[in-house]
Short mmCIF file of C-alpha atoms in Angstrom, two decimals:
data_model
loop_
_atom_site.label_atom_id
_atom_site.label_comp_id
_atom_site.label_asym_id
_atom_site.label_seq_id
_atom_site.Cartn_x
_atom_site.Cartn_y
_atom_site.Cartn_z
CA MET I 1 -0.20 -0.23 0.11
CA PRO I 2 2.64 2.50 0.84
CA ARG I 3 4.20 2.06 -2.58
CA ARG I 4 0.95 2.78 -4.36
CA ILE I 5 0.36 5.92 -2.24
CA ARG I 6 3.75 7.11 -3.19
CA GLU I 7 3.33 6.34 -6.90
CA VAL I 8 -0.01 8.19 -7.12
CA SER I 9 1.41 11.14 -5.01
CA GLU I 10 4.29 11.45 -7.72
CA GLN I 11 1.96 11.30 -10.67
CA GLU I 12 -0.25 13.92 -9.04
CA ALA I 13 2.77 16.22 -8.32
CA ALA I 14 4.52 15.73 -11.57
CA GLY I 15 2.94 18.90 -13.07
CA GLY I 16 4.48 21.05 -10.21
CA SER I 17 3.39 22.81 -7.28
CA ALA I 18 1.39 25.52 -9.04
CA ALA I 19 -0.57 22.72 -11.06
CA LEU I 20 -1.16 20.75 -7.86
CA ALA I 21 -2.42 23.95 -5.98
CA LYS I 22 -4.58 24.57 -8.68
CA GLU I 23 -5.96 20.85 -8.89
CA PHE I 24 -6.43 21.04 -4.97
CA ASP I 25 -8.49 24.39 -4.98
CA ALA I 26 -10.75 22.88 -7.61
CA ALA I 27 -11.26 19.67 -5.55
CA ARG I 28 -12.02 21.65 -2.46
CA ALA I 29 -14.64 23.85 -4.28
CA ARG I 30 -16.23 20.36 -5.63
CA LEU I 31 -16.40 19.12 -2.39
CA ALA I 32 -17.56 22.07 -0.63
CA LYS I 33 -20.83 22.20 -2.82
CA GLN I 34 -21.23 18.21 -2.99
CA LEU I 35 -20.37 16.99 0.49
CA PRO I 36 -23.34 18.49 2.49
CA ALA I 37 -25.70 16.67 0.34
CA MET I 38 -24.18 13.40 0.40
CA PRO I 39 -25.57 10.79 2.75
CA LEU I 40 -23.12 9.86 5.29
CA ASP I 41 -23.40 6.11 4.66
CA ARG I 42 -22.73 6.55 0.95
CA PRO I 43 -19.95 3.90 0.15
CA VAL I 44 -16.44 5.45 -0.81
CA SER I 45 -13.69 3.34 -2.41
CA VAL I 46 -10.24 4.23 -0.74
CA PHE I 47 -7.47 1.99 -2.39
CA ALA I 48 -8.71 -1.65 -1.79
CA HIS I 49 -11.18 -0.66 0.90
CA VAL I 50 -14.76 0.65 0.74
CA LEU I 51 -15.86 2.90 3.75
CA PRO I 52 -18.88 4.87 4.61
CA LEU I 53 -18.48 8.56 3.81
CA ASP I 54 -18.44 9.48 7.47
CA GLN I 55 -15.70 7.03 8.29
CA CYS I 56 -13.89 7.74 5.25
CA LEU I 57 -13.76 11.66 6.25
CA LEU I 58 -12.88 10.65 9.81
CA THR I 59 -9.85 8.62 8.65
CA ARG I 60 -8.82 11.45 6.37
CA LEU I 61 -9.02 13.87 9.35
CA VAL I 62 -7.07 11.52 11.64
CA GLU I 63 -4.31 11.23 8.73
CA LEU I 64 -4.25 15.16 8.12
CA VAL I 65 -3.90 15.75 12.23
CA VAL I 66 -1.26 13.22 12.53
CA HIS I 67 0.83 14.27 9.53
CA LEU I 68 0.51 17.80 10.35
CA ASP I 69 2.34 17.21 13.54
CA ASP I 70 4.74 14.91 11.72
CA VAL I 71 5.53 17.75 9.11
CA ALA I 72 6.15 20.40 11.77
CA VAL I 73 8.11 18.16 13.91
CA SER I 74 10.49 17.35 10.97
CA LEU I 75 10.67 21.12 10.12
CA GLU I 76 11.30 21.74 13.74
CA THR I 77 8.55 24.29 13.64
CA PRO I 78 5.49 24.58 16.22
CA THR I 79 2.58 22.17 15.29
CA PRO I 80 -0.17 24.48 14.08
CA SER I 81 -3.68 24.41 15.97
CA VAL I 82 -6.58 22.58 14.32
CA PRO I 83 -10.10 23.54 14.80
CA ALA I 84 -11.67 22.33 18.17
CA GLU I 85 -14.27 20.29 16.28
CA ALA I 86 -11.57 18.32 14.36
CA ALA I 87 -9.35 17.94 17.53
CA ASP I 88 -12.37 16.31 19.39
CA ALA I 89 -13.10 13.97 16.54
CA VAL I 90 -9.57 12.91 16.12
CA THR I 91 -9.14 12.58 19.93
CA THR I 92 -12.36 10.50 20.04
CA CYS I 93 -11.33 8.24 17.47
CA LEU I 94 -7.79 7.74 18.66
CA THR I 95 -9.11 6.97 22.18
CA ARG I 96 -11.63 4.37 20.73
CA ILE I 97 -9.14 2.75 19.05
CA ALA I 98 -6.78 2.84 22.00
CA VAL I 99 -9.58 1.15 24.15
CA ALA I 100 -10.33 -1.55 21.51
CA ARG I 101 -6.52 -2.46 21.32
CA HIS I 102 -5.51 -2.06 24.95
CA GLY I 103 -8.60 -2.11 26.96
CA PHE I 104 -10.34 0.60 29.10
CA LEU I 105 -8.66 0.48 32.27
CA PRO I 106 -5.00 0.69 30.83
CA VAL I 107 -6.10 3.71 28.63
CA ILE I 108 -7.84 5.35 31.80
CA ARG I 109 -4.75 4.44 33.89
CA THR I 110 -2.29 6.02 31.11
CA LEU I 111 -4.39 9.15 30.90
CA ALA I 112 -5.32 9.83 34.65
CA ARG I 113 -2.78 7.73 36.77
CA ARG I 114 0.68 7.75 35.24
CA GLU I 115 2.24 5.79 38.18
CA ARG I 116 -0.29 3.02 37.47
CA ALA I 117 0.41 3.02 33.79
CA ILE I 118 2.17 -0.11 32.81
CA ASP I 119 3.03 0.56 29.09
CA PRO I 120 2.80 3.35 26.63
CA ILE I 121 -0.68 3.24 24.76
CA THR I 122 -0.40 3.63 21.06
CA VAL I 123 -2.68 3.05 18.30
CA PHE I 124 -0.61 2.88 15.37
#
């Protein structure tokens, strides 16, 4: 999968940054018009998977927030803030994944009682 993501990214960037920015702006304008009318359970194909629209958007939001921090750290610059609604959605999603993988009590202990936390809790 990572190889395919890189290949698609390289193809989309081949025309240069100005062309890519223009494509981004056009896609954003289309989505701003279309998304509000789409049903949240509409199937969306993402590489080899099909997700309902709401889950697809949530996974993209998690990726954006996580990679925003990755890029900022790699550039040694402060991580930009994200809107509160996005931060809440990402925090809720990652917390649910952590609970599913590690259990409720270990997550609570990690968040609230560091002295009782056994191992670091990660979701990826």
